[in-house]
Coordinates of C-alpha atoms in Angstrom, one line a residue:
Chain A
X1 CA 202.5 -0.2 -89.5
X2 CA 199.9 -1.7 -91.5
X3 CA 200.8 -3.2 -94.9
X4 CA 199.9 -3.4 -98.5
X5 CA 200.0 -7.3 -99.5
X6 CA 198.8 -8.0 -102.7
X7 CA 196.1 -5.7 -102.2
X8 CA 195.2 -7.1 -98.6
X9 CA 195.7 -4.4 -96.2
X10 CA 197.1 -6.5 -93.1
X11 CA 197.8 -5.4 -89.8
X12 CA 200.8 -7.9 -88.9
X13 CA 204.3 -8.4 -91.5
X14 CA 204.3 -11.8 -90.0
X15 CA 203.5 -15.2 -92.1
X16 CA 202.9 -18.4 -89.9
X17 CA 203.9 -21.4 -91.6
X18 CA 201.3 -24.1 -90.5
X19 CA 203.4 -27.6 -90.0
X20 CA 205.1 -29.6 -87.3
X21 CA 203.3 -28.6 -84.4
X22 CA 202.4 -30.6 -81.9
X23 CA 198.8 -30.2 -81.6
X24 CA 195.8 -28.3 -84.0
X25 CA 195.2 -26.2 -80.6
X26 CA 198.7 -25.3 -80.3
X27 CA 198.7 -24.1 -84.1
X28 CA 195.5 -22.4 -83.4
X29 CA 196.9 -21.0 -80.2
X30 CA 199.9 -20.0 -81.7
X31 CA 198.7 -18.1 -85.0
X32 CA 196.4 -16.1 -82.6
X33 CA 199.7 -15.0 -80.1
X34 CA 201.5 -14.1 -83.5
X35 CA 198.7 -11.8 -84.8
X36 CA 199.7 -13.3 -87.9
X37 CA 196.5 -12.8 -90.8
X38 CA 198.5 -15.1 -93.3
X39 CA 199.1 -18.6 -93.1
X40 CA 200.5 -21.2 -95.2
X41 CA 199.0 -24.5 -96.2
X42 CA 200.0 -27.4 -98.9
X43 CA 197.5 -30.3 -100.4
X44 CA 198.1 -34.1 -100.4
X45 CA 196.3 -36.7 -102.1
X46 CA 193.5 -38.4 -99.8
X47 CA 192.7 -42.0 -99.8
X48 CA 189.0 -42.8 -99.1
X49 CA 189.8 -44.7 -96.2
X50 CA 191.6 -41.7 -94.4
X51 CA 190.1 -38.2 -92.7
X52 CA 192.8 -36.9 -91.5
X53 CA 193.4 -33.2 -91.6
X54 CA 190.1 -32.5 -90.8
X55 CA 190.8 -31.3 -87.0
X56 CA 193.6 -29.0 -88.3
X57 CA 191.3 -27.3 -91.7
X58 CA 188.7 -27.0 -89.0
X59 CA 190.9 -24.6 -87.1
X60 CA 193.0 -23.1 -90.4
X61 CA 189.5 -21.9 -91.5
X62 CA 188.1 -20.3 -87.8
X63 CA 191.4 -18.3 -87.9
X64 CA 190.1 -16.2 -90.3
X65 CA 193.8 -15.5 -92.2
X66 CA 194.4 -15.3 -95.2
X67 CA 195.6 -18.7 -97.1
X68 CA 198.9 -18.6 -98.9
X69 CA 199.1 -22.2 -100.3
X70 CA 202.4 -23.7 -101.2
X71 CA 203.7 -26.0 -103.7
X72 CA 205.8 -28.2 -101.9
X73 CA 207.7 -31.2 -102.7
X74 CA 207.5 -30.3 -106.7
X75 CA 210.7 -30.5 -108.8
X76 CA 209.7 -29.7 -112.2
X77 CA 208.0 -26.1 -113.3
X78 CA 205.0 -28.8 -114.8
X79 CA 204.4 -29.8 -111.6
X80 CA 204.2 -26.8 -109.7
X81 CA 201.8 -25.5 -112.3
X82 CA 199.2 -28.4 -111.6
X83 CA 199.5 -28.1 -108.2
X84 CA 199.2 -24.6 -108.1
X85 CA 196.2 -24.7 -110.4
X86 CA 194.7 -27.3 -108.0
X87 CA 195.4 -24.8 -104.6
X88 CA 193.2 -22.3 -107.1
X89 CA 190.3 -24.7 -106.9
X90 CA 190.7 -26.1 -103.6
X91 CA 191.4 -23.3 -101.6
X92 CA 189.6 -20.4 -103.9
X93 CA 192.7 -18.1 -103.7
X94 CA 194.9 -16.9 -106.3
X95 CA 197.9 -16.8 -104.4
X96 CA 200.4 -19.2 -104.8
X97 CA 203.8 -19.6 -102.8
X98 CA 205.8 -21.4 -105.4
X99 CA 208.4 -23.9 -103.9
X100 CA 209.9 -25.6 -106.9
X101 CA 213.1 -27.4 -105.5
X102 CA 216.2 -28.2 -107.2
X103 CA 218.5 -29.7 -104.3
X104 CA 217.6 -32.6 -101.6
X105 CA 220.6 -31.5 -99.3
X106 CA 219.8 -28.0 -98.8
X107 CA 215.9 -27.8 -100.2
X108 CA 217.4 -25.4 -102.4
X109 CA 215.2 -23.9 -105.0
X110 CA 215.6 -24.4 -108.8
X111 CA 216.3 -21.1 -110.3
X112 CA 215.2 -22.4 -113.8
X113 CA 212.5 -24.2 -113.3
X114 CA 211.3 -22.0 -110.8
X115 CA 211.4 -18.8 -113.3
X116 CA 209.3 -20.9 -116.2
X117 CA 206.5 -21.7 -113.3
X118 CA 206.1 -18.2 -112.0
X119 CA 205.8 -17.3 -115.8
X120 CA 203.3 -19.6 -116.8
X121 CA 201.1 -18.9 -113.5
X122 CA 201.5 -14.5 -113.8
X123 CA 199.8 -14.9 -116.8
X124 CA 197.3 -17.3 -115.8
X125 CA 196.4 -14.6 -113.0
X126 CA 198.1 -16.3 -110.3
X127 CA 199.6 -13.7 -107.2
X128 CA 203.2 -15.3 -107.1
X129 CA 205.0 -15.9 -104.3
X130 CA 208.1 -17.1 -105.4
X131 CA 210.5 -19.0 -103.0
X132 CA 214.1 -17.9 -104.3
X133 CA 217.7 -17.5 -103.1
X134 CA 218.9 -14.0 -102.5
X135 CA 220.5 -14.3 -105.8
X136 CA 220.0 -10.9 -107.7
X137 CA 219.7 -11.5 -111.3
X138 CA 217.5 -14.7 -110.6
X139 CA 214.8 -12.0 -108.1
X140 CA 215.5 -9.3 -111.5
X141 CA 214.2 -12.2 -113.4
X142 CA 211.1 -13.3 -111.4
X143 CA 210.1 -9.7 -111.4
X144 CA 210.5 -9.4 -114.8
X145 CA 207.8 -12.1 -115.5
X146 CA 205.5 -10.3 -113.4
X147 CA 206.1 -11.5 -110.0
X148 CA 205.7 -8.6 -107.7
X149 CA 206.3 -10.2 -104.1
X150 CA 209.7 -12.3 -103.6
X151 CA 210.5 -14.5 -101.0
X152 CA 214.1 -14.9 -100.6
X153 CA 215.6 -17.4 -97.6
X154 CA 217.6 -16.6 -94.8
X155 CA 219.2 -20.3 -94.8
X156 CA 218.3 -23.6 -95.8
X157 CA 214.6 -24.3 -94.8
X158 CA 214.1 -26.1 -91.2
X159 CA 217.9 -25.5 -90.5
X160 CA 217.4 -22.2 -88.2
X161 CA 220.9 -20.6 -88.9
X162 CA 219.3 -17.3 -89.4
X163 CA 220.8 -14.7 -92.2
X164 CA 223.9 -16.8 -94.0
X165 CA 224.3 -14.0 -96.6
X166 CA 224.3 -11.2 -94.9
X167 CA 225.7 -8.8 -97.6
X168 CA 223.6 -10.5 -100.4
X169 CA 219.8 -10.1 -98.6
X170 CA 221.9 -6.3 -98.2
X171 CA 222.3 -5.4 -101.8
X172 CA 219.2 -7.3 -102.4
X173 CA 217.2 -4.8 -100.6
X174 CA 218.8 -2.0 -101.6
X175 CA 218.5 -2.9 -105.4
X176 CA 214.7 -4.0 -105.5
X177 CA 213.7 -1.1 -104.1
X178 CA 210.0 -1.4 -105.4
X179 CA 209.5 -4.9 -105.0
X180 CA 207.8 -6.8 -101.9
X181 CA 210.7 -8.4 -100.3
X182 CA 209.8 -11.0 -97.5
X183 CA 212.0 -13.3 -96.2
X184 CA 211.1 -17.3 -95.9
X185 CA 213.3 -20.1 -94.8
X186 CA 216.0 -20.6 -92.0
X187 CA 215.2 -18.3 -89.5
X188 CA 215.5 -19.4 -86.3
X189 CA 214.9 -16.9 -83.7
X190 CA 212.9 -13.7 -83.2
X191 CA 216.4 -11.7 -83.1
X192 CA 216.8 -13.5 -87.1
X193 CA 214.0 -11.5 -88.1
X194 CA 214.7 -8.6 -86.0
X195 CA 217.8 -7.9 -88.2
X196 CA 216.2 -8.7 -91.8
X197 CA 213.3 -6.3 -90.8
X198 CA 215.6 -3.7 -89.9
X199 CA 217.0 -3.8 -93.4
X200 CA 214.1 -2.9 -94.6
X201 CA 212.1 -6.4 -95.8
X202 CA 208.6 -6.3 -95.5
X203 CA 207.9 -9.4 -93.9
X204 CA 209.2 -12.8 -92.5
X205 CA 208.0 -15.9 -92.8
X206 CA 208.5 -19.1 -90.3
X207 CA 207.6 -22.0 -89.5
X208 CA 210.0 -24.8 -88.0
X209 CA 211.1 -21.6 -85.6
X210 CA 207.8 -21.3 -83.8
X211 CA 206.6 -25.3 -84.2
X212 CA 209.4 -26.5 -82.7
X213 CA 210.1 -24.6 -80.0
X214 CA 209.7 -25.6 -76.6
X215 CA 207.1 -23.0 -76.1
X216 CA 205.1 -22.6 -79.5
X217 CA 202.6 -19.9 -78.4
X218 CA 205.3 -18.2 -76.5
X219 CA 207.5 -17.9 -79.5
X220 CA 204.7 -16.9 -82.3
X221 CA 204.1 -14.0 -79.8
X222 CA 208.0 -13.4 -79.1
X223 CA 208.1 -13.5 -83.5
X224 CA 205.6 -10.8 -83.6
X225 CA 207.3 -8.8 -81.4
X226 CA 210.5 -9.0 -83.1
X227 CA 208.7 -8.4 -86.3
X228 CA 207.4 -4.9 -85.2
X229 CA 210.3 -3.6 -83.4
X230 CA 212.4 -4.4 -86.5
X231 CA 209.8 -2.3 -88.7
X232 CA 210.0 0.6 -86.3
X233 CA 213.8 0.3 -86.3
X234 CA 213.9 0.1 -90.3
X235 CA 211.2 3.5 -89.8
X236 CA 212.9 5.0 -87.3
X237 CA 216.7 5.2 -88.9
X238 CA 219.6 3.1 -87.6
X239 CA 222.7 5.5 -87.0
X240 CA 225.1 5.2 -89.4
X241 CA 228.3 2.5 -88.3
X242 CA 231.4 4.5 -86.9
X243 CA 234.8 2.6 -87.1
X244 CA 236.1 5.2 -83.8
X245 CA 234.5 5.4 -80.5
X246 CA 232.7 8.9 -80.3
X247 CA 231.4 10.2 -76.8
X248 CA 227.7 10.3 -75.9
X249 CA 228.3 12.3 -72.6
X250 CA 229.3 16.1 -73.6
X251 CA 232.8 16.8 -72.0
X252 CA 232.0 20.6 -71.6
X253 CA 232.1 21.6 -68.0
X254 CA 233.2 18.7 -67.0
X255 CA 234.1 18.7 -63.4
X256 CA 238.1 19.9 -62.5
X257 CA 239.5 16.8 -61.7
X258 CA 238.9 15.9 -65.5
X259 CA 239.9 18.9 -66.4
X260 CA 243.0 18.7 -64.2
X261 CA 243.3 15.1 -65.9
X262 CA 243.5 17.0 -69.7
X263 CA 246.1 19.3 -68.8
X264 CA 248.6 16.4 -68.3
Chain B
X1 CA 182.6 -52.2 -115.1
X2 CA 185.1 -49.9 -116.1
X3 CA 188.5 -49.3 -114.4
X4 CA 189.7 -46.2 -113.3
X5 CA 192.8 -45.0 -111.1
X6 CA 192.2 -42.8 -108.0
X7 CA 195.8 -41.3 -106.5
X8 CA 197.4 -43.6 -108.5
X9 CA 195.5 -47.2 -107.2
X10 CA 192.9 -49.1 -109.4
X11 CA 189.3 -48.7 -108.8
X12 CA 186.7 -50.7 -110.8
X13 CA 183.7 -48.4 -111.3
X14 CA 179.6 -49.0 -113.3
X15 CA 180.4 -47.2 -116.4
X16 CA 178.8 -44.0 -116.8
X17 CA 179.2 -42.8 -113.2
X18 CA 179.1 -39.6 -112.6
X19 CA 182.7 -37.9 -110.5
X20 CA 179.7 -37.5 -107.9
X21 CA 178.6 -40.4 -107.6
X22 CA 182.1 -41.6 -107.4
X23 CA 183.5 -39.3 -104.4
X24 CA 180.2 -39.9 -102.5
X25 CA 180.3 -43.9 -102.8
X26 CA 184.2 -43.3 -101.3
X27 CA 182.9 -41.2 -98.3
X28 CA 184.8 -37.7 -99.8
X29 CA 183.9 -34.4 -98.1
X30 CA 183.5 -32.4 -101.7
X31 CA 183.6 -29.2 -100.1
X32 CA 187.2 -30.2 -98.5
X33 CA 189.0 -32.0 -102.0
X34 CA 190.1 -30.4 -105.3
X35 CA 190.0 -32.9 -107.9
X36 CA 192.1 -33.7 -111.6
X37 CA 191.2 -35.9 -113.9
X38 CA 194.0 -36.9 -116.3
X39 CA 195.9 -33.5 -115.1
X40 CA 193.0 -31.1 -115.9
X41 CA 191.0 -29.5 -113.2
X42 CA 187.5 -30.4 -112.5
X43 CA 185.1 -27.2 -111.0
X44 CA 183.3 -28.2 -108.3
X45 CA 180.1 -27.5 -110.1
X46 CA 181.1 -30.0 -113.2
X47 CA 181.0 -32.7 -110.8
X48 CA 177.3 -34.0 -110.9
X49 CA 177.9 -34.1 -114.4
X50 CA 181.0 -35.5 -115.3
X51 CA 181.0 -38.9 -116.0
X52 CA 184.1 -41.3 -115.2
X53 CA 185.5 -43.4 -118.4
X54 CA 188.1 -46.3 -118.4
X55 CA 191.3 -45.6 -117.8
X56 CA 190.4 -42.0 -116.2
X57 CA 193.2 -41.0 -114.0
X58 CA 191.7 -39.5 -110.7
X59 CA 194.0 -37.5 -108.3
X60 CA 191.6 -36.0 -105.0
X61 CA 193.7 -33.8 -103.1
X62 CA 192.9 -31.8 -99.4
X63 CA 194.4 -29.3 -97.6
X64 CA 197.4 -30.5 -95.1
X65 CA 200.0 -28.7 -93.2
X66 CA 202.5 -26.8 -94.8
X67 CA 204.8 -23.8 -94.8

């Protein structure tokens, strides 16, 4: 079960997000029940007057994951680059998840500007992390600028649909065979990440799904569940999908009042 | 005194202080901040000796919540 990520051999295929929780104990609390080793984390500009944040670094940092900082809230492929160049420094990682978004309705990202950032930053030596639509030719392209992990969404971040494209994350998978595929963004509940894992992606991300539920801790562990039984289902095979019924009970030697029952 | 911008608010400053000097005066945690000037990067270890001039843009950053 363990995995390859960007040469970190990890244990879990899970990735906590690390916002809207209620409490810096129930994050901590909660990334421990997932047995998540990656989080993610964003930057803001801090006034003198304010020390915020500090409870929540404090337990970030005793967790012992592995950061994955974002660029959230950037719109332009200059932006993202600065802020991702600042993560570098602040957080001395070189992986970046890069969020550059194009739509306020939907957080949807911007394919274009999206592509000329993950450019820029492969060749800076950056470990992309690209936040993308399940659109094909726009994951051939990322890859093709050297971005060797995707992160495609299930639905619009925060909204919890689950899968909305079920045949595109499909053909997705099946095309990019080589490529790290894990899935950010809309899922909602552990069975959402069940099914993407049984397709064969090699990791979820959430957030909103765990933090808001009425249970946090509960949830990260019910994720982490859902995440390894949907690995060993990918492992394991699912059967092939019949159209007909097809018995599971053998009907040889039957007993004779069946067999009386066929002769009709 | 010189004036410089921190996250986008005026600051007056002594001229020739150092980006040290600066984010100690303010109270800053250095090992918790990433700082720009004007849009470039300063490393951590520059900071004792780079000195503030007017006009300077200064953007200090820290690590928040995200996913």
């Amino acid at each position: 079960m363990s995995f390859d990520l960007a040469e970190k051999l990890l244990q879990s295929r899970l990735i906590m997000g690390t916002a809207l929780y209620p409490s810096p104990q129930v994050l901590s609390d909660s990334i421990k029940a997932s047995g998540s080793e990656v989080v993610t984390i964003a930057m803001k500009r801090q006034n003198p007057s304010g020390n915020s944040g500090q409870a929540f670094w404090h337990y970030v940092q005793a967790s012992g994951c592995h950061l994955l900082p974002n660029t959230a809230g950037c719109r332009t492929a200059k932006e993202a680059v600065a802020m991702a160049r600042l993560a570098r420094e602040l957080f001395g990682t070189h992986w970046i998840k890069l969020e550059v978004i194009g739509d306020d309705y939907n957080l949807q990202p911007d394919p274009f500007e999206l592509l000329i950032a993950a450019k820029i930053l492969c060749k800076e030596g950056f470990e992309v992390f690209p936040y993308c639509t399940e659109d094909y030719v726009l994951c051939r392209r990322l890859l093709d600028v050297g971005c060797k992990i995707l992160m495609p969404w299930a639905a619009p971040i925060g909204s919890g649909k689950g899968p909305v494209n079920w045949y595109g994350l499909t053909v997705l998978r099946q095309r990019l065979q080589d490529a790290i595929l894990i899935v950010d963004a809309g899922i909602g509940a552990p069975s959402h990440a069940c099914q993407v894992m049984e397709l064969g992606y090699d990791g979820v991300l959430v957030n909103s799904a765990v933090a808001l539920a009425q249970q946090p801790v509960v949830m990260a562990d019910a994720f982490s569940k859902a995440v390894q039984s949907g690995r060993l289902a990918y492992e394991a095979g699912v059967m092939p999908e019949r159209e007909m019924a097809s018995p599971s009970t053998p009907l040889i030697d039957t007993p004779f009042w069946q067999q009386e029952e066929k002769m009709k | 005194m010189i004036s410089i911008k921190l996250n986008g608010n005026t600051c007056d400053i002594a001229p020739h202080t150092t980006l040290a000097e600066f984010l100690d005066t303010l109270g800053y945690d250095v090992m918790m901040v990433a700082v720009a000037i004007n849009a470039v990067i300063v490393p951590k270890q520059q900071y004792a000796s780079q000195q503030l001039a007017s006009g300077d843009e200064v953007d200090v950053v820290i690590p928040m919540q995200g996913g």
